[in-house]
Amino acid sequence: MKLMVIQGPNLNMLGVREQHIYGPAKLEHIHAQMKEFADQNSAEIEFFQSNLEGEIVDRIQECYGEIDGIIINAAAYTHTSIAIRDAISAVGIPTIEVHISNINRREDFRKENMIAPVCTSSIVGFGPFGYHLAMIGVIRVVSEVQAAQQEQASQQEEA
Ligand code: DQA
Protein backbone atom coordinates (compact mmCIF):
# COMPACT_ATOMS: atom_id res chain seq x y z
CA MET A 1 0.00 0.00 0.00
CA LYS A 2 1.34 3.39 -1.04
CA LEU A 3 0.23 6.54 0.74
CA MET A 4 0.82 10.22 -0.04
CA VAL A 5 0.59 13.04 2.50
CA ILE A 6 0.03 16.50 1.01
CA GLN A 7 0.40 19.62 3.14
CA GLY A 8 -0.74 23.02 1.92
CA PRO A 9 0.43 26.59 2.52
CA ASN A 10 1.98 27.70 5.82
CA LEU A 11 1.98 24.21 7.30
CA ASN A 12 5.78 24.33 6.98
CA MET A 13 5.47 27.01 9.70
CA LEU A 14 3.93 24.65 12.28
CA GLY A 15 5.68 25.04 15.61
CA VAL A 16 6.10 28.76 14.86
CA ARG A 17 2.70 29.96 13.60
CA GLU A 18 -0.17 30.64 16.04
CA GLN A 19 0.75 27.99 18.58
CA HIS A 20 -2.44 28.68 20.56
CA ILE A 21 -4.35 27.33 17.52
CA TYR A 22 -1.99 24.77 15.96
CA GLY A 23 0.15 23.73 18.93
CA PRO A 24 3.93 23.43 19.25
CA ALA A 25 4.59 20.37 17.05
CA LYS A 26 6.68 20.90 13.91
CA LEU A 27 5.68 19.34 10.59
CA GLU A 28 8.81 17.13 10.59
CA HIS A 29 7.77 15.69 13.95
CA ILE A 30 4.22 14.94 12.72
CA HIS A 31 5.65 13.30 9.59
CA ALA A 32 8.11 11.20 11.62
CA GLN A 33 5.20 9.82 13.66
CA MET A 34 3.20 9.09 10.51
CA LYS A 35 6.19 7.30 8.98
CA GLU A 36 6.55 5.16 12.11
CA PHE A 37 2.88 4.17 11.94
CA ALA A 38 3.15 3.47 8.20
CA ASP A 39 6.16 1.19 8.84
CA GLN A 40 4.23 -0.67 11.53
CA ASN A 41 1.48 -1.30 8.98
CA SER A 42 3.79 -2.21 6.07
CA ALA A 43 2.68 0.87 4.13
CA GLU A 44 4.93 3.06 2.00
CA ILE A 45 4.49 6.76 2.64
CA GLU A 46 5.63 9.98 0.94
CA PHE A 47 5.34 13.56 2.16
CA PHE A 48 4.88 16.75 0.16
CA GLN A 49 4.40 20.34 1.31
CA SER A 50 3.84 23.34 -0.93
CA ASN A 51 2.68 26.90 -0.61
CA LEU A 52 1.59 26.89 -4.27
CA GLU A 53 -1.82 25.76 -5.47
CA GLY A 54 -0.61 24.51 -8.89
CA GLU A 55 2.14 22.40 -7.31
CA ILE A 56 -0.46 20.73 -5.12
CA VAL A 57 -2.66 20.05 -8.17
CA ASP A 58 0.38 18.59 -10.00
CA ARG A 59 1.21 16.35 -7.07
CA ILE A 60 -2.34 15.02 -6.78
CA GLN A 61 -2.33 14.25 -10.53
CA GLU A 62 1.00 12.42 -10.16
CA CYS A 63 -0.67 10.12 -7.62
CA TYR A 64 -2.86 8.64 -10.37
CA GLY A 65 -1.96 4.99 -10.93
CA GLU A 66 0.85 5.23 -8.34
CA ILE A 67 -0.76 5.91 -4.96
CA ASP A 68 -3.51 4.03 -3.13
CA GLY A 69 -4.54 6.63 -0.55
CA ILE A 70 -4.05 10.35 0.06
CA ILE A 71 -4.07 12.36 3.28
CA ILE A 72 -4.36 16.08 2.59
CA ASN A 73 -4.43 19.24 4.65
CA ALA A 74 -5.01 21.82 1.92
CA ALA A 75 -4.79 24.55 4.61
CA ALA A 76 -6.12 27.91 3.33
CA TYR A 77 -6.75 26.45 -0.15
CA THR A 78 -9.45 24.29 1.47
CA HIS A 79 -11.68 27.33 1.50
CA THR A 80 -10.97 28.57 -2.03
CA SER A 81 -9.53 25.97 -4.38
CA ILE A 82 -11.83 24.46 -6.99
CA ALA A 83 -8.62 23.33 -8.77
CA ILE A 84 -7.53 21.14 -5.83
CA ARG A 85 -11.06 19.83 -5.43
CA ASP A 86 -11.22 18.90 -9.12
CA ALA A 87 -7.80 17.20 -8.96
CA ILE A 88 -8.93 15.01 -6.03
CA SER A 89 -12.12 14.18 -7.88
CA ALA A 90 -10.22 13.48 -11.14
CA VAL A 91 -7.78 10.91 -9.73
CA GLY A 92 -10.50 9.07 -7.80
CA ILE A 93 -8.11 7.95 -5.05
CA PRO A 94 -9.48 7.54 -1.49
CA THR A 95 -8.59 10.83 0.21
CA ILE A 96 -8.84 11.83 3.87
CA GLU A 97 -8.85 15.53 4.65
CA VAL A 98 -7.26 16.73 7.90
CA HIS A 99 -7.47 20.06 9.71
CA ILE A 100 -5.51 20.56 12.89
CA SER A 101 -7.95 23.17 14.17
CA ASN A 102 -11.73 22.85 14.16
CA ILE A 103 -12.48 24.96 11.09
CA ASN A 104 -16.20 24.85 11.90
CA ARG A 105 -15.67 26.79 15.12
CA ARG A 106 -13.51 29.57 13.69
CA GLU A 107 -14.10 32.49 11.31
CA ASP A 108 -17.04 32.14 8.92
CA PHE A 109 -14.77 32.00 5.84
CA ARG A 110 -13.24 28.77 7.20
CA LYS A 111 -16.66 27.10 7.19
CA GLU A 112 -16.60 27.22 3.39
CA ASN A 113 -14.97 23.92 2.31
CA MET A 114 -14.29 23.14 -1.36
CA ILE A 115 -12.42 19.91 -0.62
CA ALA A 116 -14.67 17.96 1.78
CA PRO A 117 -17.35 16.92 -0.75
CA VAL A 118 -14.79 14.98 -2.83
CA CYS A 119 -13.01 13.38 0.16
CA THR A 120 -13.79 10.04 1.77
CA SER A 121 -13.74 11.69 5.19
CA SER A 122 -12.74 14.85 7.05
CA ILE A 123 -10.97 14.93 10.42
CA VAL A 124 -10.98 18.31 12.14
CA GLY A 125 -10.08 19.77 15.51
CA PHE A 126 -7.97 16.98 17.03
CA GLY A 127 -4.69 18.86 16.70
CA PRO A 128 -1.79 16.89 15.17
CA PHE A 129 -3.44 13.68 16.47
CA GLY A 130 -5.83 14.12 13.53
CA TYR A 131 -3.05 12.92 11.23
CA HIS A 132 -2.81 9.68 13.22
CA LEU A 133 -6.59 9.22 12.97
CA ALA A 134 -6.31 9.87 9.22
CA MET A 135 -3.61 7.17 8.95
CA ILE A 136 -5.87 4.64 10.68
CA GLY A 137 -8.75 5.68 8.40
CA VAL A 138 -6.86 5.66 5.12
CA ILE A 139 -5.23 2.27 5.80
CA ARG A 140 -8.66 0.85 6.59
CA VAL A 141 -10.31 2.32 3.49
CA VAL A 142 -7.50 1.28 1.12
CA SER A 143 -7.48 -2.26 2.60
CA GLU A 144 -11.21 -2.53 1.94
CA VAL A 145 -10.80 -1.29 -1.65
CA GLN A 146 -7.95 -3.74 -2.29
CA ALA A 147 -9.90 -6.65 -0.77
CA ALA A 148 -12.90 -5.84 -2.98
CA GLN A 149 -10.64 -5.67 -6.07
CA GLN A 150 -9.08 -9.06 -5.24
CA GLU A 151 -12.50 -10.59 -4.72
CA GLN A 152 -13.66 -9.24 -8.09
CA ALA A 153 -10.50 -10.54 -9.81
CA SER A 154 -10.93 -14.05 -8.35
CA GLN A 155 -14.59 -14.08 -9.40
CA GLN A 156 -13.59 -13.16 -12.95
CA GLU A 157 -10.97 -15.96 -12.97
CA GLU A 158 -13.63 -18.48 -11.93
CA ALA A 159 -16.10 -17.33 -14.61
C1 DQA B 1 -5.93 24.48 8.70
C2 DQA B 1 -7.15 25.40 8.80
C3 DQA B 1 -7.16 26.42 7.67
O1 DQA B 1 -8.29 27.26 7.78
C4 DQA B 1 -5.92 27.29 7.73
O2 DQA B 1 -5.90 28.18 6.65
C5 DQA B 1 -4.65 26.50 7.83
C6 DQA B 1 -4.63 25.29 8.66
C7 DQA B 1 -5.83 23.52 9.89
O3 DQA B 1 -5.10 22.54 9.77
O4 DQA B 1 -6.48 23.72 10.92
O5 DQA B 1 -3.63 26.89 7.29
O6 DQA B 1 -6.04 23.71 7.52
Coordinates of C-alpha atoms and ligand atoms in Angstrom, one line a residue:
M1 CA 0.0 0.0 0.0
K2 CA 1.3 3.4 -1.0
L3 CA 0.2 6.5 0.7
M4 CA 0.8 10.2 0.0
V5 CA 0.6 13.0 2.5
I6 CA 0.0 16.5 1.0
Q7 CA 0.4 19.6 3.1
G8 CA -0.7 23.0 1.9
P9 CA 0.4 26.6 2.5
N10 CA 2.0 27.7 5.8
L11 CA 2.0 24.2 7.3
N12 CA 5.8 24.3 7.0
M13 CA 5.5 27.0 9.7
L14 CA 3.9 24.6 12.3
G15 CA 5.7 25.0 15.6
V16 CA 6.1 28.8 14.9
R17 CA 2.7 30.0 13.6
E18 CA -0.2 30.6 16.0
Q19 CA 0.8 28.0 18.6
H20 CA -2.4 28.7 20.6
I21 CA -4.4 27.3 17.5
Y22 CA -2.0 24.8 16.0
G23 CA 0.2 23.7 18.9
P24 CA 3.9 23.4 19.2
A25 CA 4.6 20.4 17.1
K26 CA 6.7 20.9 13.9
L27 CA 5.7 19.3 10.6
E28 CA 8.8 17.1 10.6
H29 CA 7.8 15.7 14.0
I30 CA 4.2 14.9 12.7
H31 CA 5.7 13.3 9.6
A32 CA 8.1 11.2 11.6
Q33 CA 5.2 9.8 13.7
M34 CA 3.2 9.1 10.5
K35 CA 6.2 7.3 9.0
E36 CA 6.6 5.2 12.1
F37 CA 2.9 4.2 11.9
A38 CA 3.2 3.5 8.2
D39 CA 6.2 1.2 8.8
Q40 CA 4.2 -0.7 11.5
N41 CA 1.5 -1.3 9.0
S42 CA 3.8 -2.2 6.1
A43 CA 2.7 0.9 4.1
E44 CA 4.9 3.1 2.0
I45 CA 4.5 6.8 2.6
E46 CA 5.6 10.0 0.9
F47 CA 5.3 13.6 2.2
F48 CA 4.9 16.7 0.2
Q49 CA 4.4 20.3 1.3
S50 CA 3.8 23.3 -0.9
N51 CA 2.7 26.9 -0.6
L52 CA 1.6 26.9 -4.3
E53 CA -1.8 25.8 -5.5
G54 CA -0.6 24.5 -8.9
E55 CA 2.1 22.4 -7.3
I56 CA -0.5 20.7 -5.1
V57 CA -2.7 20.0 -8.2
D58 CA 0.4 18.6 -10.0
R59 CA 1.2 16.4 -7.1
I60 CA -2.3 15.0 -6.8
Q61 CA -2.3 14.3 -10.5
E62 CA 1.0 12.4 -10.2
C63 CA -0.7 10.1 -7.6
Y64 CA -2.9 8.6 -10.4
G65 CA -2.0 5.0 -10.9
E66 CA 0.8 5.2 -8.3
I67 CA -0.8 5.9 -5.0
D68 CA -3.5 4.0 -3.1
G69 CA -4.5 6.6 -0.6
I70 CA -4.0 10.3 0.1
I71 CA -4.1 12.4 3.3
I72 CA -4.4 16.1 2.6
N73 CA -4.4 19.2 4.6
A74 CA -5.0 21.8 1.9
A75 CA -4.8 24.6 4.6
A76 CA -6.1 27.9 3.3
Y77 CA -6.8 26.4 -0.1
T78 CA -9.5 24.3 1.5
H79 CA -11.7 27.3 1.5
T80 CA -11.0 28.6 -2.0
S81 CA -9.5 26.0 -4.4
I82 CA -11.8 24.5 -7.0
A83 CA -8.6 23.3 -8.8
I84 CA -7.5 21.1 -5.8
R85 CA -11.1 19.8 -5.4
D86 CA -11.2 18.9 -9.1
A87 CA -7.8 17.2 -9.0
I88 CA -8.9 15.0 -6.0
S89 CA -12.1 14.2 -7.9
A90 CA -10.2 13.5 -11.1
V91 CA -7.8 10.9 -9.7
G92 CA -10.5 9.1 -7.8
I93 CA -8.1 8.0 -5.0
P94 CA -9.5 7.5 -1.5
T95 CA -8.6 10.8 0.2
I96 CA -8.8 11.8 3.9
E97 CA -8.8 15.5 4.6
V98 CA -7.3 16.7 7.9
H99 CA -7.5 20.1 9.7
I100 CA -5.5 20.6 12.9
S101 CA -8.0 23.2 14.2
N102 CA -11.7 22.9 14.2
I103 CA -12.5 25.0 11.1
N104 CA -16.2 24.8 11.9
R105 CA -15.7 26.8 15.1
R106 CA -13.5 29.6 13.7
E107 CA -14.1 32.5 11.3
D108 CA -17.0 32.1 8.9
F109 CA -14.8 32.0 5.8
R110 CA -13.2 28.8 7.2
K111 CA -16.7 27.1 7.2
E112 CA -16.6 27.2 3.4
N113 CA -15.0 23.9 2.3
M114 CA -14.3 23.1 -1.4
I115 CA -12.4 19.9 -0.6
A116 CA -14.7 18.0 1.8
P117 CA -17.3 16.9 -0.7
V118 CA -14.8 15.0 -2.8
C119 CA -13.0 13.4 0.2
T120 CA -13.8 10.0 1.8
S121 CA -13.7 11.7 5.2
S122 CA -12.7 14.9 7.1
I123 CA -11.0 14.9 10.4
V124 CA -11.0 18.3 12.1
G125 CA -10.1 19.8 15.5
F126 CA -8.0 17.0 17.0
G127 CA -4.7 18.9 16.7
P128 CA -1.8 16.9 15.2
F129 CA -3.4 13.7 16.5
G130 CA -5.8 14.1 13.5
Y131 CA -3.0 12.9 11.2
H132 CA -2.8 9.7 13.2
L133 CA -6.6 9.2 13.0
A134 CA -6.3 9.9 9.2
M135 CA -3.6 7.2 9.0
I136 CA -5.9 4.6 10.7
G137 CA -8.7 5.7 8.4
V138 CA -6.9 5.7 5.1
I139 CA -5.2 2.3 5.8
R140 CA -8.7 0.8 6.6
V141 CA -10.3 2.3 3.5
V142 CA -7.5 1.3 1.1
S143 CA -7.5 -2.3 2.6
E144 CA -11.2 -2.5 1.9
V145 CA -10.8 -1.3 -1.6
Q146 CA -7.9 -3.7 -2.3
A147 CA -9.9 -6.6 -0.8
A148 CA -12.9 -5.8 -3.0
Q149 CA -10.6 -5.7 -6.1
Q150 CA -9.1 -9.1 -5.2
E151 CA -12.5 -10.6 -4.7
Q152 CA -13.7 -9.2 -8.1
A153 CA -10.5 -10.5 -9.8
S154 CA -10.9 -14.0 -8.4
Q155 CA -14.6 -14.1 -9.4
Q156 CA -13.6 -13.2 -13.0
E157 CA -11.0 -16.0 -13.0
E158 CA -13.6 -18.5 -11.9
A159 CA -16.1 -17.3 -14.6
Ligands
DQA1 C1 -5.9 24.5 8.7 C2 -7.1 25.4 8.8 C3 -7.2 26.4 7.7 O1 -8.3 27.3 7.8 C4 -5.9 27.3 7.7 O2 -5.9 28.2 6.6 C5 -4.7 26.5 7.8 C6 -4.6 25.3 8.7 C7 -5.8 23.5 9.9 O3 -5.1 22.5 9.8 O4 -6.5 23.7 10.9 O5 -3.6 26.9 7.3 O6 -6.0 23.7 7.5

